CSV table of C-alpha atoms and ligand atoms in Angstrom, one decimal:
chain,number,residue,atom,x,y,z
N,667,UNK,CA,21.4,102.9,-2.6
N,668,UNK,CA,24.5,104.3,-4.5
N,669,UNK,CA,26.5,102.1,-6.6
N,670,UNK,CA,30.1,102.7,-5.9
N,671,UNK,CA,32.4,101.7,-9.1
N,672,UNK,CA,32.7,103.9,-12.3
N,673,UNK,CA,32.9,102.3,-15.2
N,674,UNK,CA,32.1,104.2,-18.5
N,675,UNK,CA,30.0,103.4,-21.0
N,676,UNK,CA,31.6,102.3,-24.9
N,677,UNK,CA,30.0,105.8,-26.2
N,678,UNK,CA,31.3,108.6,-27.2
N,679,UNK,CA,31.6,111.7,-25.3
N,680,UNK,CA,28.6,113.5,-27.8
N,681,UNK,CA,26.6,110.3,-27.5
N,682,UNK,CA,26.6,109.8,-23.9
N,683,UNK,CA,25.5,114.0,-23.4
N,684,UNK,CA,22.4,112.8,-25.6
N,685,UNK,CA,21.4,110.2,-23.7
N,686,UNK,CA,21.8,112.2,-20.6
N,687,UNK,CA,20.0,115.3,-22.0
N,688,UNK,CA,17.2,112.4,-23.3
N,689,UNK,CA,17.0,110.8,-19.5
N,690,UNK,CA,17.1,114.9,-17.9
N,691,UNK,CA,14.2,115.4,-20.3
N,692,UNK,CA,12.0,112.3,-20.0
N,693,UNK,CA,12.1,112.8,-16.1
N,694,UNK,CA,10.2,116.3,-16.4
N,695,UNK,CA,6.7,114.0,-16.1
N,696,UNK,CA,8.1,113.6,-12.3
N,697,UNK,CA,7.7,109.9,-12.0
N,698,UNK,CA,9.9,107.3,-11.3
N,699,UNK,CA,12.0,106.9,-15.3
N,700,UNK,CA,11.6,103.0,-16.4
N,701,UNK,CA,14.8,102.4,-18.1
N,702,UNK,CA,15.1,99.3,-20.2
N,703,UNK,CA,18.8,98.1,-21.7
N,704,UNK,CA,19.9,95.1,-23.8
N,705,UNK,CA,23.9,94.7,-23.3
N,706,UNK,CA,24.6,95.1,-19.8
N,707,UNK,CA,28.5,97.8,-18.8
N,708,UNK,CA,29.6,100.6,-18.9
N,709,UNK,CA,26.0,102.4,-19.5
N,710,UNK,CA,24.3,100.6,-16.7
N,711,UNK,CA,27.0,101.8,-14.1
N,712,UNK,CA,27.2,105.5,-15.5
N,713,UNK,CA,24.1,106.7,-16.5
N,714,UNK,CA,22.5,105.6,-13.1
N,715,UNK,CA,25.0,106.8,-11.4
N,716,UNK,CA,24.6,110.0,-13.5
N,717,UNK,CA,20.5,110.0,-12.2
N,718,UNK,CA,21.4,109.3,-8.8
N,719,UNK,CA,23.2,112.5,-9.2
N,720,UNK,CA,20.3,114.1,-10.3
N,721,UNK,CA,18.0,113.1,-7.7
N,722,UNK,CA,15.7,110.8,-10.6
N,723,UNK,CA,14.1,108.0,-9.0
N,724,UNK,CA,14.1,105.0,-11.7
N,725,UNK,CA,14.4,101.3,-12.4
N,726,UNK,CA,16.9,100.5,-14.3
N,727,UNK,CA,16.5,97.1,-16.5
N,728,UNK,CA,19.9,95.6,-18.0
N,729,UNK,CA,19.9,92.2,-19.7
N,730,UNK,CA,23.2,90.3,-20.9
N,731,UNK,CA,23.7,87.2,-22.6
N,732,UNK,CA,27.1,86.7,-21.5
N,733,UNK,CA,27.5,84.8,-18.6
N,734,UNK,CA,31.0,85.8,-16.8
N,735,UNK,CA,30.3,89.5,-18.1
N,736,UNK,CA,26.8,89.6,-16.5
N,737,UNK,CA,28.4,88.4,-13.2
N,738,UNK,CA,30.9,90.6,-12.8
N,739,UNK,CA,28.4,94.0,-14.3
N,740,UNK,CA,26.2,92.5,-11.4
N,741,UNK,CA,28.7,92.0,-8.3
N,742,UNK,CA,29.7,95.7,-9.3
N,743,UNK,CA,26.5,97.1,-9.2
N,744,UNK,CA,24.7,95.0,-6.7
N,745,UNK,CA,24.0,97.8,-4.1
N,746,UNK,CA,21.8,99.8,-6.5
N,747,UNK,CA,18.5,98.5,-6.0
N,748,UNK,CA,17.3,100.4,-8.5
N,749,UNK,CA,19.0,98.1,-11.2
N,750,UNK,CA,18.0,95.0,-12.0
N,751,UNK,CA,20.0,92.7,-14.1
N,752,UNK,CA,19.0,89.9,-16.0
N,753,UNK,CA,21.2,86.8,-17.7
N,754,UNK,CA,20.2,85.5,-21.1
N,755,UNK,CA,23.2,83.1,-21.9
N,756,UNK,CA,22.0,80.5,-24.7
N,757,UNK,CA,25.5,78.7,-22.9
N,758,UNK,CA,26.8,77.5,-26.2
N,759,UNK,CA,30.0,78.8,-24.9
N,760,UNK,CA,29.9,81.3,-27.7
N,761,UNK,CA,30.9,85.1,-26.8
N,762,UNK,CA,28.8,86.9,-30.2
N,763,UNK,CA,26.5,84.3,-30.1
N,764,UNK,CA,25.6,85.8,-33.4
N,765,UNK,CA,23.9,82.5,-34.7
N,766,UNK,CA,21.7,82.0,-31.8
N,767,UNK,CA,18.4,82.8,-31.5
N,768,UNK,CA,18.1,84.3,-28.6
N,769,UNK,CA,14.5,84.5,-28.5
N,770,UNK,CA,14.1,84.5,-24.6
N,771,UNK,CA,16.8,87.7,-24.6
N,772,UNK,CA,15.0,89.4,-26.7
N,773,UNK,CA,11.0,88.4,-25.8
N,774,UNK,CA,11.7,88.5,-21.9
N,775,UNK,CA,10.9,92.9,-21.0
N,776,UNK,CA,7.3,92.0,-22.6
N,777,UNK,CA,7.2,89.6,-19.7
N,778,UNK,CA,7.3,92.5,-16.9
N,779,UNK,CA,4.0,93.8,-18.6
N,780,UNK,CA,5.3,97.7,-18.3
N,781,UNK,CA,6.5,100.2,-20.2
N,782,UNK,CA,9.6,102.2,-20.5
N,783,UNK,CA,10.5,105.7,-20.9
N,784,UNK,CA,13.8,104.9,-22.6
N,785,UNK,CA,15.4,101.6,-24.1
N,786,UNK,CA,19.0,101.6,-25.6
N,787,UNK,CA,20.0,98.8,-27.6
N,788,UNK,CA,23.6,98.0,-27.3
N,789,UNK,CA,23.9,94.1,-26.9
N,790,UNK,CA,23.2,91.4,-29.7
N,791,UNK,CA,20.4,90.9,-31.8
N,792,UNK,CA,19.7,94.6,-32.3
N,793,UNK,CA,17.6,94.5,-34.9
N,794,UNK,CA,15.3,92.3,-33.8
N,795,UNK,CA,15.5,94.5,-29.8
N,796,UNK,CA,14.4,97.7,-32.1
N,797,UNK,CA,11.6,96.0,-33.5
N,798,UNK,CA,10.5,94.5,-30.1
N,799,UNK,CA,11.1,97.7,-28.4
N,800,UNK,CA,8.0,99.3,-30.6
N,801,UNK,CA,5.8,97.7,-28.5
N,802,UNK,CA,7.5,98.4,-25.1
N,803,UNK,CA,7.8,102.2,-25.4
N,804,UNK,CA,5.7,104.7,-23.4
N,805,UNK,CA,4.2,107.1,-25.7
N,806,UNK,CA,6.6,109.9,-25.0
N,807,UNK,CA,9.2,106.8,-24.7
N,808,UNK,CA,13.0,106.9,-27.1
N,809,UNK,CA,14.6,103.7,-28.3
N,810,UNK,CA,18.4,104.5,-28.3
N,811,UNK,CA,20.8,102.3,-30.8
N,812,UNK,CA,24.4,102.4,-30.5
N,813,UNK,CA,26.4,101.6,-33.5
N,814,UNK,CA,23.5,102.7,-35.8
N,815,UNK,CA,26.3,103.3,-38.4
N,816,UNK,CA,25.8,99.4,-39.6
N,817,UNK,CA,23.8,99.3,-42.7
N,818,UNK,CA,22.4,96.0,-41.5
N,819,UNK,CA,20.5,97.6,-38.6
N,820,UNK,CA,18.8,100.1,-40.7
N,821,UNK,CA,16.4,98.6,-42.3
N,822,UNK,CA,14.2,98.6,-39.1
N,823,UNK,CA,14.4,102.8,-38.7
N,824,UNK,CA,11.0,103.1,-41.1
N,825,UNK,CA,9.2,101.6,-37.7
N,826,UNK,CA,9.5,104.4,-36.1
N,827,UNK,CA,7.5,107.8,-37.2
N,828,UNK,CA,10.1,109.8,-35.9
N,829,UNK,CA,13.8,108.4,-37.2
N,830,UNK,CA,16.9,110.1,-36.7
N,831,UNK,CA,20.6,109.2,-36.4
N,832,UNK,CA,21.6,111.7,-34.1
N,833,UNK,CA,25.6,111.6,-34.1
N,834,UNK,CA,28.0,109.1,-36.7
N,835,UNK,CA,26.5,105.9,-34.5
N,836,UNK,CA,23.8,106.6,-32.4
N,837,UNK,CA,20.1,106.3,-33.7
N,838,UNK,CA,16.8,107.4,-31.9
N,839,UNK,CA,13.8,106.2,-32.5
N,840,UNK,CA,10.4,107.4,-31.0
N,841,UNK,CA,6.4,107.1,-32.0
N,842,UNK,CA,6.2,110.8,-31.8
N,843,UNK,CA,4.3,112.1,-35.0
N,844,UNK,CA,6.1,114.5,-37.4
N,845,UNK,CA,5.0,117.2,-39.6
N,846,UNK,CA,6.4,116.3,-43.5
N,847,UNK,CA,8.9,118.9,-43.1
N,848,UNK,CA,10.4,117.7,-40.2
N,849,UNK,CA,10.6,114.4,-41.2
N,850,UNK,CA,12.1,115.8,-44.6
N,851,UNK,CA,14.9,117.4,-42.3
N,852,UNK,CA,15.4,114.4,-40.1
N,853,UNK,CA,16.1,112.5,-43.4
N,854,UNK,CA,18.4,115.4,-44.8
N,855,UNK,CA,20.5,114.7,-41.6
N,856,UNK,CA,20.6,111.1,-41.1
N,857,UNK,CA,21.5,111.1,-44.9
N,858,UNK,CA,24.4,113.6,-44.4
N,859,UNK,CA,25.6,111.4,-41.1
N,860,UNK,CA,25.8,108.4,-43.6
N,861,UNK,CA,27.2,110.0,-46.0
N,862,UNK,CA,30.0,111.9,-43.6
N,863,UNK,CA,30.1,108.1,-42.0
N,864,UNK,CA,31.0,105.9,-44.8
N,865,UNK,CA,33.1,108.5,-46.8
N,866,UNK,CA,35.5,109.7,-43.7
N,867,UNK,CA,35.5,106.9,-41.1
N,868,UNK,CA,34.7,103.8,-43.2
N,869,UNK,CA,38.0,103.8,-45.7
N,870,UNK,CA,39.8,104.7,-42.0
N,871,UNK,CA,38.6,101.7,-40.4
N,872,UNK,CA,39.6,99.4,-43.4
N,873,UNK,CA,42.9,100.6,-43.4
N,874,UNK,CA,43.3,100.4,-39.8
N,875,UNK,CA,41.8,96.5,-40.3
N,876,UNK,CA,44.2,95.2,-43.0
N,877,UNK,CA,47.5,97.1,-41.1
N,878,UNK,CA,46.5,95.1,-38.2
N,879,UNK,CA,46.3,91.7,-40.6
N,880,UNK,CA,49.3,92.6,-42.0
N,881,UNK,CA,50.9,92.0,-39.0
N,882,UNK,CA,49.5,90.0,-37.3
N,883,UNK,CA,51.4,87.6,-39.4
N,884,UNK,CA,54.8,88.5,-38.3
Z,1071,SAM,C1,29.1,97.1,-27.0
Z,1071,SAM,S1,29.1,96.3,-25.4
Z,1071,SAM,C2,28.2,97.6,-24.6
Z,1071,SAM,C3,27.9,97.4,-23.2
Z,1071,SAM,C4,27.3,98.6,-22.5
Z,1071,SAM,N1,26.0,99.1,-23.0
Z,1071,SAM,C5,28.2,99.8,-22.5
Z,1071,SAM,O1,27.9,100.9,-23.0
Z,1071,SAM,O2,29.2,99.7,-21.8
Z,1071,SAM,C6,28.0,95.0,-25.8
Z,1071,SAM,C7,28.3,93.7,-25.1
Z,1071,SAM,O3,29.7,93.5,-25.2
Z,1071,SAM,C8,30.1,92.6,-24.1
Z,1071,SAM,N2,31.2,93.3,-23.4
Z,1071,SAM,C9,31.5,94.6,-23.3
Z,1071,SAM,N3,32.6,94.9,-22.7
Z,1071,SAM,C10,33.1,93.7,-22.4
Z,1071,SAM,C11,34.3,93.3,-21.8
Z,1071,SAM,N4,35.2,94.2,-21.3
Z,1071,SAM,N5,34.5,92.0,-21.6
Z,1071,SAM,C12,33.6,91.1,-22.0
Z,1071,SAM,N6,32.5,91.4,-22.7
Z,1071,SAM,C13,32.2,92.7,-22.8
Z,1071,SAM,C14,28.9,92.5,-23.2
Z,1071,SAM,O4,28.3,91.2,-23.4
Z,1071,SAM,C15,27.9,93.5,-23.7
Z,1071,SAM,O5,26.6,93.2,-23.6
């Protein structure tokens, strides 16, 4: 069944044409395309929406940890059978719920004992959703991660033996194995995408940030 509502995902116009040319190319093996997703919106309305279109058969799994934003995700998208959603709310009333450990959120897609053909990270605890997401990939399977741009994320790229940042804030990750050269590329370009990151948009955002401070007092 069709979901009916549109909602777009927080992604750039460039990022969401990768993940759509990623899902067009991961469902040439012809079977059904076993999507996992941490940090349920946007992305889980559009992008199924975008394979219905298609005609690709697929399971779609979204997990949340926020209670009232899982709800309403859910009510939207409830005549997709194809999606299932799943709440992880640690309910310390918290909306980040950065210093929570969230362990269930993360651990529970090893529960389903299956793999998937493509897992975006876009929700909390990404670090730690990358390095669970190693063992959760098929072996032609891409891990996605939005806002890759974070330095603190980054640390966890070296898991993967094919690393790239593929546009300012989107990483992709797979267990593909390079040549040297090619992995000597990918690093050229993720380095230039840093580099263009932090020297263009990063002194932008500050400024942007202490305007907004400024007056906010007033
Ligand atoms: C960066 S958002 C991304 C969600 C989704 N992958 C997308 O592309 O739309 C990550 C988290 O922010 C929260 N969130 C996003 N939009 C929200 C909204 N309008 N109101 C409340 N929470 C929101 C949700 O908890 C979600 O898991």
């Amino acid at each position: 069944m069709v979901n009916t509502l549109g909602r777009t995902p927080l992604m750039t116009a460039h990022e969401i044409r990768i993940m759509q040319r990623e899902l067009l190319r991961l469902s040439k093996n012809g079977r059904k395309l076993e999507i996992l997703e941490w940090g349920s919106g946007g992305s889980t309305h559009y992008f199924t929406k975008f394979l219905q279109k298609e005609g690709i058969e697929y399971e779609w799994v979204s997990i949340e940890y926020n209670k009232d934003w899982f709800e309403k995700i859910k009510q939207e998208v409830s005549l997709d059978t194809g999606i299932k959603m799943y709440l992880f709310d640690a309910g310390n009333g918290s909306l980040k719920q950065r210093h929570t450990e969230m362990d269930e959120y993360i651990q529970f897609p090893r529960t389903l004992e299956k793999k998937f053909d493509l897992i975006f990270v876009d929700g909390r605890k990404r670090r730690r959703c990358v390095l669970e997401a190693k063992s959760l990939l098929t072996p032609d399977g891409v891990v996605l991660l939005h806002d890759a741009q974070r330095k603190y994320y980054q640390c966890v790229f070296k898991e993967f033996s094919d690393s790239s940042l593929v546009g300012p804030s989107l990483w992709r990750g797979t267990h593909k194995s390079v040549s040297f050269l090619y992995a000597l590329w990918q690093k050229k370009i993720t380095f230039l995408f840093g580099i263009y990151f932090n020297y263009f948009f990063s002194p932008v955002r500050s400024l942007v940030k202490k305007i907004y401070h400024i007056f906010r007092k007033y």
